[in-house]
Amino acid sequence: MSRLVVVSNRVTLPQKSGDAPAGGLAVALQAALEERGGIWMGWSGKSSGAGEPAPLSLQEHGNITYALTDLTKTDVEEYYHGFANRVLWPICHYRLDLAEYGRKEMAGYFRVNRFFAHRLAPLLEEDDIIWVHDYHLIPLAAELRQMGLKNRIGFFLHIPWPPADVLFTMPVHEEIMRGLSHYDLVGFQTDHDLDNFGGGLVREGIGERLSEGKFTSYGRTFKGGFYSIGIETAAFAEFARNAANNAIVRKARQSVEGRDLIIGVDRLDYSKGITQRIDAFEHFIKSNPGHHNRVTYLQITPKSRSEVPEYEQMQRMVAEQAGRVNGAIGTVDWVPIRYINRSIGRPVLAGLYRLARIGLVTPLRDGMNLVAKEYVAAQDPENPGVLVLSRFAGAARELRGALLVNPYDIEGTANAIARGINMPLEERKERWGRMMEHLLEHDVTRWCDDFLKDLTAA
Ligand code: GDG
């Protein structure tokens, strides 16, 4: 079996005993690497300041070599905060209004990809299979090919791929599209993303969709497919079952005693629709006076990308909004919204999902959304809660037992919350059973295997 080489912006190092357990994606990639032997390369998250980064730091753990590189301060600014997070992220989430193009940032993005390629190439063997992850590293294959590498290289995009009219507002869309054509397999989260990709190629006359999942563009033929990422369903369910004994979860249970818990869990990001969700909750409370003092909405929102001004601004906005709603509808003995602006441990999270009668997952646009899947996996089969899910999350293509909503439609989302709270046990069980069956079959290991099987055959 060929070695596997995974390249991603950030690398998850193996857990030390006592560490919080890693998320499903890291576990699945580590398992695939362990089985085949290989390398996981990425940015260390550290800056070398103005000076040239030190040579790669190599750490061996079992069968896996973790290869980490620092980046200069300018690289972090231009590649990561700049082009990746202020151009590609908003564009791929259909937020043209938030994209900030700058030639300097674009150049930095391509420069860092070249730098990654030069650091990776000496570690590679002829028949290594290379799997590149996410929007930070789209040009990596082109850079490796430029250096003469013939290895099989696959790419998986964790975020959505927008339609042509959105994508093509980006000045360097040609280079990005050309970059993708240097892979042997390009994987998206859903059929919609794949269609957007193929549609863009054809419409702009830069490529064609061939039969059997193949595409041709810029003189290269490659495969494209969709591989909806899953979670470690069985392990997460077990985890949630055991979390009932966790001291923090017990306290949380006592504090919501007699009320239905609604839970939202998202990185603080404009794509997650948090402000619309708070509006919907407020609307639900105002239009359902019978539920006054009968529900608690817990929103867990760890900070992310605080260096980007839009994120800092959002942080203030959400906190103010939650405060305003609490002030307007709360009473001396009822705080309707509990807003936590930091990360909480994974075991506690699993226990809270299980306590919650409603999982409120309403992104405006999301590649997949693993929170939706974790919420389902964590439920008690005898008394499952209801998932209220945005139709614009990739997960909506699979989780048909959810109450699907349009997150821009505040009244519609409020109605779905009401329907979820009032849903009879039989219907809850039936909807949950369908979703859980799907998630058990399509877990993250299956996702990883499917992608690697197709990449090997590509
Ligand atoms: C990208 C794409 C795609 C969140 N808060 C806490 C916490 N989390 C964990 C969740 C979940 C993960 O973070 C978030 O995953 P999502 O999928 O919901 O969203 P993104 O971070 O935007 O991920 C997305 C994903 O990549 C995978 O391909 O699904 O569409 O945007 O696992 O549980 N974990 C802990 N404490 C928290 O406070 N421990």
Coordinates of C-alpha atoms and ligand atoms in Angstrom, one line a residue:
M1 CA 0.0 0.0 0.0
S2 CA 1.3 3.5 -0.9
R3 CA 2.1 5.9 1.8
L4 CA -0.3 8.7 2.5
V5 CA 0.7 12.3 2.7
V6 CA -1.9 14.7 4.1
V7 CA -1.4 18.4 3.7
S8 CA -3.6 20.9 5.5
N9 CA -3.3 24.5 6.8
R10 CA -3.2 23.3 10.4
V11 CA -2.1 19.9 11.7
T12 CA -3.7 18.0 14.6
L13 CA -0.8 16.5 16.6
P14 CA -1.6 13.2 18.4
Q15 CA -3.3 13.6 21.7
K16 CA -1.4 13.4 24.9
S17 CA -3.1 11.4 27.6
G18 CA -5.3 13.8 29.5
D19 CA -5.9 16.0 26.5
A20 CA -9.5 16.6 25.3
P21 CA -10.3 14.1 22.5
A22 CA -9.7 15.3 19.0
G23 CA -12.6 15.9 16.6
G24 CA -13.7 13.2 14.1
L25 CA -11.8 14.5 11.1
A26 CA -8.4 14.4 12.9
V27 CA -9.2 10.9 14.2
A28 CA -10.1 9.6 10.8
L29 CA -7.1 11.1 9.1
Q30 CA -4.7 9.9 11.8
A31 CA -6.2 6.4 11.4
A32 CA -5.7 6.5 7.7
L33 CA -2.2 7.7 8.1
E34 CA -1.4 5.1 10.8
E35 CA -2.7 2.3 8.5
R36 CA -0.7 3.3 5.5
G37 CA 2.2 5.1 7.1
G38 CA 2.8 8.6 6.0
I39 CA 3.2 12.3 6.7
W40 CA 0.9 15.1 7.9
M41 CA 2.3 18.5 6.9
G42 CA 1.0 21.9 7.6
W43 CA 1.5 25.3 9.3
S44 CA 2.5 25.2 13.0
G45 CA 0.3 28.2 13.7
K46 CA 3.4 30.1 14.7
S47 CA 5.1 33.1 13.1
S48 CA 8.8 33.4 12.6
G49 CA 8.5 37.2 12.6
A50 CA 10.4 39.0 9.9
G51 CA 13.0 36.2 9.7
E52 CA 13.0 33.2 7.4
P53 CA 11.1 30.2 9.1
A54 CA 13.4 27.5 10.7
P55 CA 13.6 24.2 8.8
L56 CA 10.5 21.9 9.1
S57 CA 10.0 20.5 12.5
L58 CA 9.6 16.7 12.1
Q59 CA 8.0 14.6 14.8
E60 CA 7.5 10.9 14.5
H61 CA 4.6 9.2 16.2
G62 CA 4.2 5.5 15.3
N63 CA 3.8 5.3 11.6
I64 CA 3.2 9.0 11.1
T65 CA 5.6 11.9 10.6
Y66 CA 4.2 15.3 11.5
A67 CA 5.9 18.0 9.5
L68 CA 5.3 21.5 10.7
T69 CA 6.5 24.8 9.4
D70 CA 6.3 28.3 10.7
L71 CA 5.5 31.2 8.4
T72 CA 6.8 34.7 8.4
K73 CA 4.6 37.5 9.8
T74 CA 3.9 38.8 6.3
D75 CA 3.0 35.3 5.1
V76 CA 0.5 34.9 7.9
E77 CA -1.0 38.3 7.2
E78 CA -1.3 37.9 3.4
Y79 CA -1.9 34.2 3.0
Y80 CA -4.0 33.3 6.0
H81 CA -5.7 36.4 7.3
G82 CA -5.6 38.0 3.9
F83 CA -6.5 35.9 0.9
A84 CA -7.7 32.7 2.6
N85 CA -10.0 34.3 5.2
R86 CA -10.9 37.6 3.6
V87 CA -11.3 36.6 0.0
L88 CA -11.8 32.8 -0.4
W89 CA -13.9 32.2 2.7
P90 CA -16.4 35.0 2.0
I91 CA -16.6 34.2 -1.7
C92 CA -17.2 30.5 -1.1
H93 CA -19.9 31.5 1.4
Y94 CA -21.6 33.7 -1.2
R95 CA -20.6 36.9 0.7
L96 CA -19.3 39.1 -2.1
D97 CA -19.9 42.1 0.1
L98 CA -17.3 41.0 2.6
A99 CA -14.5 40.0 0.2
E100 CA -11.5 42.3 0.2
Y101 CA -9.3 41.8 -2.7
G102 CA -5.7 43.0 -2.6
R103 CA -2.9 42.2 -5.0
K104 CA -0.5 41.9 -2.1
E105 CA -2.7 39.2 -0.3
M106 CA -3.2 37.3 -3.5
A107 CA 0.5 37.2 -4.2
G108 CA 1.1 36.1 -0.6
Y109 CA -1.4 33.2 -1.0
F110 CA 0.4 31.8 -4.1
R111 CA 3.8 32.5 -2.5
V112 CA 3.0 30.5 0.6
N113 CA 1.7 27.6 -1.5
R114 CA 5.0 27.6 -3.4
F115 CA 6.8 27.6 -0.1
F116 CA 4.7 24.6 1.2
A117 CA 5.5 22.7 -2.0
H118 CA 9.2 23.4 -1.7
R119 CA 9.2 22.2 1.9
L120 CA 7.1 19.1 1.2
A121 CA 8.8 17.9 -2.0
P122 CA 12.0 16.6 -0.4
L123 CA 10.0 14.4 1.9
L124 CA 8.0 12.7 -0.9
E125 CA 8.5 9.3 -2.4
E126 CA 7.6 8.3 -5.9
D127 CA 4.4 6.4 -5.2
D128 CA 3.1 8.5 -2.2
I129 CA -0.5 9.5 -2.5
I130 CA -1.0 13.1 -1.5
W131 CA -4.3 14.4 -0.1
V132 CA -4.5 18.2 0.2
H133 CA -7.3 19.8 2.4
D134 CA -9.2 22.9 2.0
Y135 CA -9.2 26.4 0.5
H136 CA -5.9 27.5 1.9
L137 CA -4.0 25.2 -0.4
I138 CA -5.7 25.1 -3.8
P139 CA -2.6 26.0 -5.8
L140 CA -0.4 23.4 -4.1
A141 CA -0.7 20.6 -6.7
A142 CA 0.2 23.1 -9.5
E143 CA 3.3 24.0 -7.6
L144 CA 4.3 20.4 -7.0
R145 CA 3.7 19.6 -10.7
Q146 CA 5.9 22.5 -11.6
M147 CA 8.6 20.8 -9.7
G148 CA 8.1 17.7 -11.8
L149 CA 6.1 15.6 -9.3
K150 CA 3.9 12.9 -10.9
N151 CA 2.3 11.6 -7.7
R152 CA -1.4 11.1 -7.4
I153 CA -2.8 14.2 -5.7
G154 CA -6.3 14.7 -4.4
F155 CA -8.0 17.8 -3.0
F156 CA -11.0 18.0 -0.7
L157 CA -12.8 21.3 -0.2
H158 CA -14.5 21.5 3.2
I159 CA -16.4 24.7 2.4
P160 CA -19.0 25.3 -0.3
W161 CA -18.2 25.9 -3.9
P162 CA -20.2 28.9 -5.3
P163 CA -21.9 29.3 -8.6
A164 CA -20.0 30.9 -11.5
D165 CA -21.5 34.4 -11.0
V166 CA -20.2 34.5 -7.5
L167 CA -16.9 32.9 -8.0
F168 CA -16.0 35.0 -11.0
T169 CA -16.2 38.2 -9.0
M170 CA -12.8 37.1 -7.7
P171 CA -10.1 38.6 -9.8
V172 CA -7.9 35.5 -9.7
H173 CA -10.7 33.0 -10.4
E174 CA -8.8 31.7 -13.5
E175 CA -5.7 30.8 -11.4
I176 CA -7.9 29.1 -8.8
M177 CA -9.7 27.1 -11.4
R178 CA -6.5 26.2 -13.1
G179 CA -5.0 25.2 -9.8
L180 CA -7.8 22.7 -9.2
S181 CA -7.2 21.1 -12.6
H182 CA -3.7 19.9 -11.5
Y183 CA -5.3 17.4 -9.0
D184 CA -6.2 13.9 -10.0
L185 CA -9.4 14.0 -7.9
V186 CA -11.2 17.1 -6.6
G187 CA -13.7 16.4 -3.9
F188 CA -16.6 18.6 -2.7
Q189 CA -19.0 18.2 0.2
T190 CA -22.3 17.9 -1.9
D191 CA -23.7 17.4 -5.3
H192 CA -24.6 21.1 -5.4
D193 CA -21.0 22.1 -4.9
L194 CA -19.9 19.7 -7.6
D195 CA -22.6 21.0 -10.0
N196 CA -21.5 24.6 -9.3
F197 CA -17.9 23.7 -10.1
G198 CA -18.8 21.8 -13.4
G199 CA -21.4 24.5 -14.3
G200 CA -18.7 27.3 -13.9
L201 CA -16.2 25.4 -16.1
V202 CA -18.7 24.8 -18.9
R203 CA -20.4 28.2 -18.8
E204 CA -17.1 30.1 -19.0
G205 CA -15.8 27.8 -21.8
I206 CA -12.8 26.8 -19.8
G207 CA -13.6 23.1 -19.4
E208 CA -16.0 20.3 -20.0
R209 CA -17.8 17.8 -17.9
L210 CA -17.0 14.3 -19.4
S211 CA -18.7 11.0 -18.5
E212 CA -17.9 9.0 -15.3
G213 CA -17.3 12.0 -13.1
K214 CA -14.4 13.3 -15.2
F215 CA -13.7 16.9 -16.1
T216 CA -11.3 18.4 -18.5
S217 CA -9.9 21.9 -18.3
Y218 CA -6.6 23.7 -19.0
G219 CA -5.4 20.7 -20.9
R220 CA -5.8 18.3 -18.0
T221 CA -8.3 15.6 -17.3
F222 CA -9.2 14.9 -13.7
K223 CA -12.0 13.4 -11.6
G224 CA -14.5 15.3 -9.5
G225 CA -16.9 13.9 -7.0
F226 CA -18.8 14.7 -3.8
Y227 CA -17.9 13.1 -0.5
S228 CA -20.1 14.3 2.3
I229 CA -17.9 14.3 5.4
G230 CA -19.3 12.5 8.5
I231 CA -18.5 12.2 12.2
E232 CA -17.4 9.2 14.3
T233 CA -21.1 8.5 14.8
A234 CA -20.9 5.4 17.1
A235 CA -18.1 6.8 19.2
F236 CA -19.8 10.2 19.6
A237 CA -23.1 8.5 20.6
E238 CA -21.3 6.5 23.3
F239 CA -19.5 9.6 24.4
A240 CA -22.8 11.5 24.8
R241 CA -24.3 8.6 26.8
N242 CA -21.4 8.6 29.2
A243 CA -21.4 12.4 29.4
A244 CA -24.6 12.3 31.5
N245 CA -22.4 11.7 34.5
N246 CA -20.1 14.7 33.8
A247 CA -20.3 17.2 36.7
I248 CA -20.8 20.2 34.5
V249 CA -23.5 18.5 32.4
R250 CA -25.3 17.5 35.7
K251 CA -25.2 21.2 36.8
A252 CA -26.5 22.3 33.4
R253 CA -29.4 19.8 33.7
Q254 CA -30.3 21.1 37.1
S255 CA -30.2 24.7 35.9
V256 CA -32.7 24.0 33.0
E257 CA -34.9 21.7 35.0
G258 CA -38.5 22.2 34.0
R259 CA -37.6 24.1 30.8
D260 CA -36.8 22.9 27.3
L261 CA -33.2 23.5 26.2
I262 CA -32.5 24.8 22.7
I263 CA -28.8 24.5 21.8
G264 CA -26.7 26.3 19.1
V265 CA -23.0 25.6 18.7
D266 CA -20.9 27.5 16.2
R267 CA -17.6 29.1 15.8
L268 CA -18.2 32.8 15.8
D269 CA -18.5 33.3 12.0
Y270 CA -20.9 35.4 9.8
S271 CA -21.6 32.3 7.7
K272 CA -23.3 30.6 10.7
G273 CA -26.4 32.9 10.8
I274 CA -26.2 33.5 14.6
T275 CA -27.8 36.9 14.5
Q276 CA -30.7 35.7 12.4
R277 CA -31.1 32.7 14.8
I278 CA -31.4 35.0 17.8
D279 CA -34.0 37.0 15.9
A280 CA -35.9 33.8 15.2
F281 CA -35.7 32.7 18.8
E282 CA -37.0 36.2 19.9
H283 CA -39.8 35.9 17.4
F284 CA -40.7 32.4 18.6
I285 CA -40.9 33.6 22.2
K286 CA -43.0 36.7 21.3
S287 CA -45.4 34.7 19.2
N288 CA -45.7 31.8 21.7
P289 CA -46.5 33.4 25.1
G290 CA -47.2 29.9 26.5
H291 CA -43.5 29.2 26.2
H292 CA -42.4 32.1 28.4
N293 CA -40.2 30.9 31.1
R294 CA -40.4 27.3 29.6
V295 CA -37.4 27.4 27.3
T296 CA -33.7 28.3 27.6
Y297 CA -31.6 28.9 24.5
L298 CA -28.0 28.1 25.0
Q299 CA -25.6 29.5 22.3
I300 CA -22.0 28.3 22.6
T301 CA -19.8 30.3 20.3
P302 CA -16.0 30.1 20.7
K303 CA -14.2 33.1 19.2
S304 CA -12.5 32.5 15.9
R305 CA -10.3 34.6 13.6
S306 CA -10.5 37.6 16.0
E307 CA -7.7 39.3 14.1
V308 CA -10.1 39.8 11.2
P309 CA -12.1 43.0 11.9
E310 CA -15.5 41.6 10.7
Y311 CA -15.2 38.8 13.3
E312 CA -14.3 41.2 16.1
Q313 CA -17.3 43.3 15.1
M314 CA -19.6 40.3 15.1
Q315 CA -18.5 39.3 18.5
R316 CA -19.7 42.6 19.8
M317 CA -22.9 42.4 17.8
V318 CA -24.0 39.0 19.0
A319 CA -23.2 39.8 22.6
E320 CA -25.3 43.0 22.4
Q321 CA -28.1 41.3 20.6
A322 CA -28.3 38.5 23.2
G323 CA -28.3 41.1 26.0
R324 CA -31.0 43.2 24.3
V325 CA -33.3 40.2 23.9
N326 CA -32.7 39.1 27.5
G327 CA -33.5 42.6 28.6
A328 CA -36.6 42.8 26.5
I329 CA -38.2 39.4 27.3
G330 CA -36.4 38.0 30.3
T331 CA -37.8 38.1 33.8
V332 CA -36.3 38.1 37.3
D333 CA -36.3 34.3 37.3
W334 CA -35.7 33.6 33.6
V335 CA -32.7 34.4 31.4
P336 CA -34.0 33.3 27.9
I337 CA -30.6 33.3 26.1
R338 CA -27.4 32.0 27.7
Y339 CA -24.5 33.1 25.5
I340 CA -21.1 31.6 26.0
N341 CA -18.3 33.1 24.0
R342 CA -15.6 30.6 24.6
S343 CA -14.8 27.0 23.8
I344 CA -16.1 24.2 26.1
G345 CA -14.8 20.7 26.4
R346 CA -15.9 18.0 24.0
P347 CA -17.4 15.7 26.7
V348 CA -19.5 18.6 28.1
L349 CA -20.6 19.5 24.6
A350 CA -21.8 16.0 23.9
G351 CA -23.7 15.9 27.1
L352 CA -25.4 19.3 26.4
Y353 CA -26.5 18.2 22.9
R354 CA -28.2 15.2 24.6
L355 CA -30.0 17.4 27.1
A356 CA -31.3 19.7 24.4
R357 CA -34.8 19.3 23.0
I358 CA -33.8 21.3 19.9
G359 CA -30.6 21.5 18.0
L360 CA -30.7 24.8 16.2
V361 CA -28.3 24.7 13.3
T362 CA -29.1 27.5 10.9
P363 CA -26.1 28.7 8.9
L364 CA -26.6 31.0 6.0
R365 CA -24.2 28.8 4.1
D366 CA -22.1 25.9 5.2
G367 CA -20.0 23.2 3.5
M368 CA -21.4 20.4 5.6
N369 CA -21.9 21.4 9.3
L370 CA -20.7 18.7 11.7
V371 CA -22.6 20.2 14.7
A372 CA -25.9 19.0 13.0
K373 CA -24.5 15.5 12.8
E374 CA -23.1 15.5 16.4
Y375 CA -26.4 16.7 17.7
V376 CA -28.2 13.8 16.1
A377 CA -25.6 11.2 17.2
A378 CA -25.8 12.5 20.8
Q379 CA -29.5 12.0 21.3
D380 CA -31.2 9.5 23.6
P381 CA -32.9 7.0 21.3
E382 CA -35.9 6.7 23.7
N383 CA -36.4 10.5 23.9
P384 CA -34.6 12.2 21.0
G385 CA -34.6 15.9 20.3
V386 CA -35.4 17.6 17.1
L387 CA -32.9 19.0 14.6
V388 CA -33.9 22.4 13.1
L389 CA -31.5 22.7 10.2
S390 CA -30.8 25.3 7.5
R391 CA -31.4 24.1 4.0
F392 CA -28.2 25.9 3.1
A393 CA -26.0 23.6 5.1
G394 CA -24.4 20.7 3.2
A395 CA -25.8 18.4 5.9
A396 CA -29.4 19.2 4.7
R397 CA -28.7 17.1 1.6
E398 CA -28.5 14.0 3.9
L399 CA -30.4 14.7 7.1
R400 CA -33.9 14.4 5.8
G401 CA -35.4 13.8 9.2
A402 CA -34.6 17.4 10.3
L403 CA -37.0 20.3 10.1
L404 CA -35.4 22.2 7.2
V405 CA -35.6 26.0 7.4
N406 CA -34.6 29.0 5.4
P407 CA -32.5 30.9 7.9
Y408 CA -33.3 34.3 6.2
D409 CA -36.9 33.6 7.0
I410 CA -37.1 34.6 10.6
E411 CA -40.8 33.7 11.0
G412 CA -40.4 30.4 9.3
T413 CA -37.5 29.4 11.6
A414 CA -39.5 30.6 14.6
N415 CA -42.4 28.3 13.5
A416 CA -40.0 25.4 13.1
I417 CA -38.7 25.9 16.7
A418 CA -42.4 25.9 17.9
R419 CA -43.1 22.7 15.9
G420 CA -40.0 21.0 17.3
I421 CA -40.8 21.9 20.9
N422 CA -44.3 20.5 20.4
M423 CA -43.4 17.5 18.3
P424 CA -44.9 14.2 19.7
L425 CA -42.4 11.5 20.8
E426 CA -43.3 9.1 18.0
E427 CA -42.6 11.6 15.3
R428 CA -39.3 12.6 17.0
K429 CA -38.2 8.9 17.2
E430 CA -39.1 8.3 13.6
R431 CA -37.2 11.3 12.3
W432 CA -34.2 10.7 14.5
G433 CA -34.1 7.0 13.6
R434 CA -33.8 7.8 9.9
M435 CA -31.0 10.3 10.4
M436 CA -29.1 8.1 12.9
E437 CA -29.2 5.1 10.5
H438 CA -27.7 7.3 7.8
L439 CA -25.0 8.7 10.0
L440 CA -24.0 5.3 11.3
E441 CA -23.5 4.1 7.8
H442 CA -21.9 7.3 6.4
D443 CA -19.4 8.1 9.2
V444 CA -16.1 9.8 8.9
T445 CA -14.1 6.6 8.3
R446 CA -16.4 5.8 5.4
W447 CA -15.8 9.3 4.0
C448 CA -12.0 8.9 4.3
D449 CA -12.1 5.4 2.7
D450 CA -14.3 6.5 -0.2
F451 CA -12.2 9.5 -1.1
L452 CA -8.9 7.5 -0.9
K453 CA -10.4 4.6 -2.9
D454 CA -11.4 7.0 -5.7
L455 CA -8.0 8.9 -5.5
T456 CA -6.1 5.6 -5.8
A457 CA -8.2 4.6 -8.8
A458 CA -8.2 8.1 -10.4
Ligands
GDG1 C1 -15.6 23.5 8.3 C2 -16.7 23.9 7.3 C3 -17.5 21.5 7.5 C4 -17.6 24.1 18.1 N1 -17.6 24.7 19.3 C5 -17.0 24.0 20.1 C6 -16.5 22.8 19.5 N2 -16.9 22.9 18.2 C7 -16.7 21.9 17.2 C8 -18.0 21.2 16.8 C9 -17.6 20.7 15.4 C10 -16.6 21.7 14.9 O1 -16.2 22.5 16.0 C11 -17.3 22.7 13.9 O2 -17.5 22.0 12.7 P1 -18.5 22.6 11.6 O3 -18.6 21.5 10.6 O4 -19.8 22.8 12.3 O5 -18.0 24.0 11.1 P2 -16.5 24.6 10.7 O6 -15.6 24.8 11.8 O7 -16.9 25.9 10.0 O8 -15.9 23.6 9.7 C12 -17.9 23.0 7.6 C13 -16.3 21.2 8.3 O9 -15.2 22.1 8.0 C14 -15.7 19.8 8.1 O10 -15.5 19.5 6.7 O11 -18.6 20.7 8.0 O12 -19.0 23.2 6.7 O13 -17.1 25.2 7.5 O14 -17.0 19.4 15.5 O15 -18.3 20.3 17.8 N3 -15.8 21.8 20.1 C15 -15.6 22.0 21.4 N4 -16.0 23.1 22.1 C16 -16.7 24.1 21.5 O16 -17.0 25.1 22.2 N5 -14.9 21.0 22.1

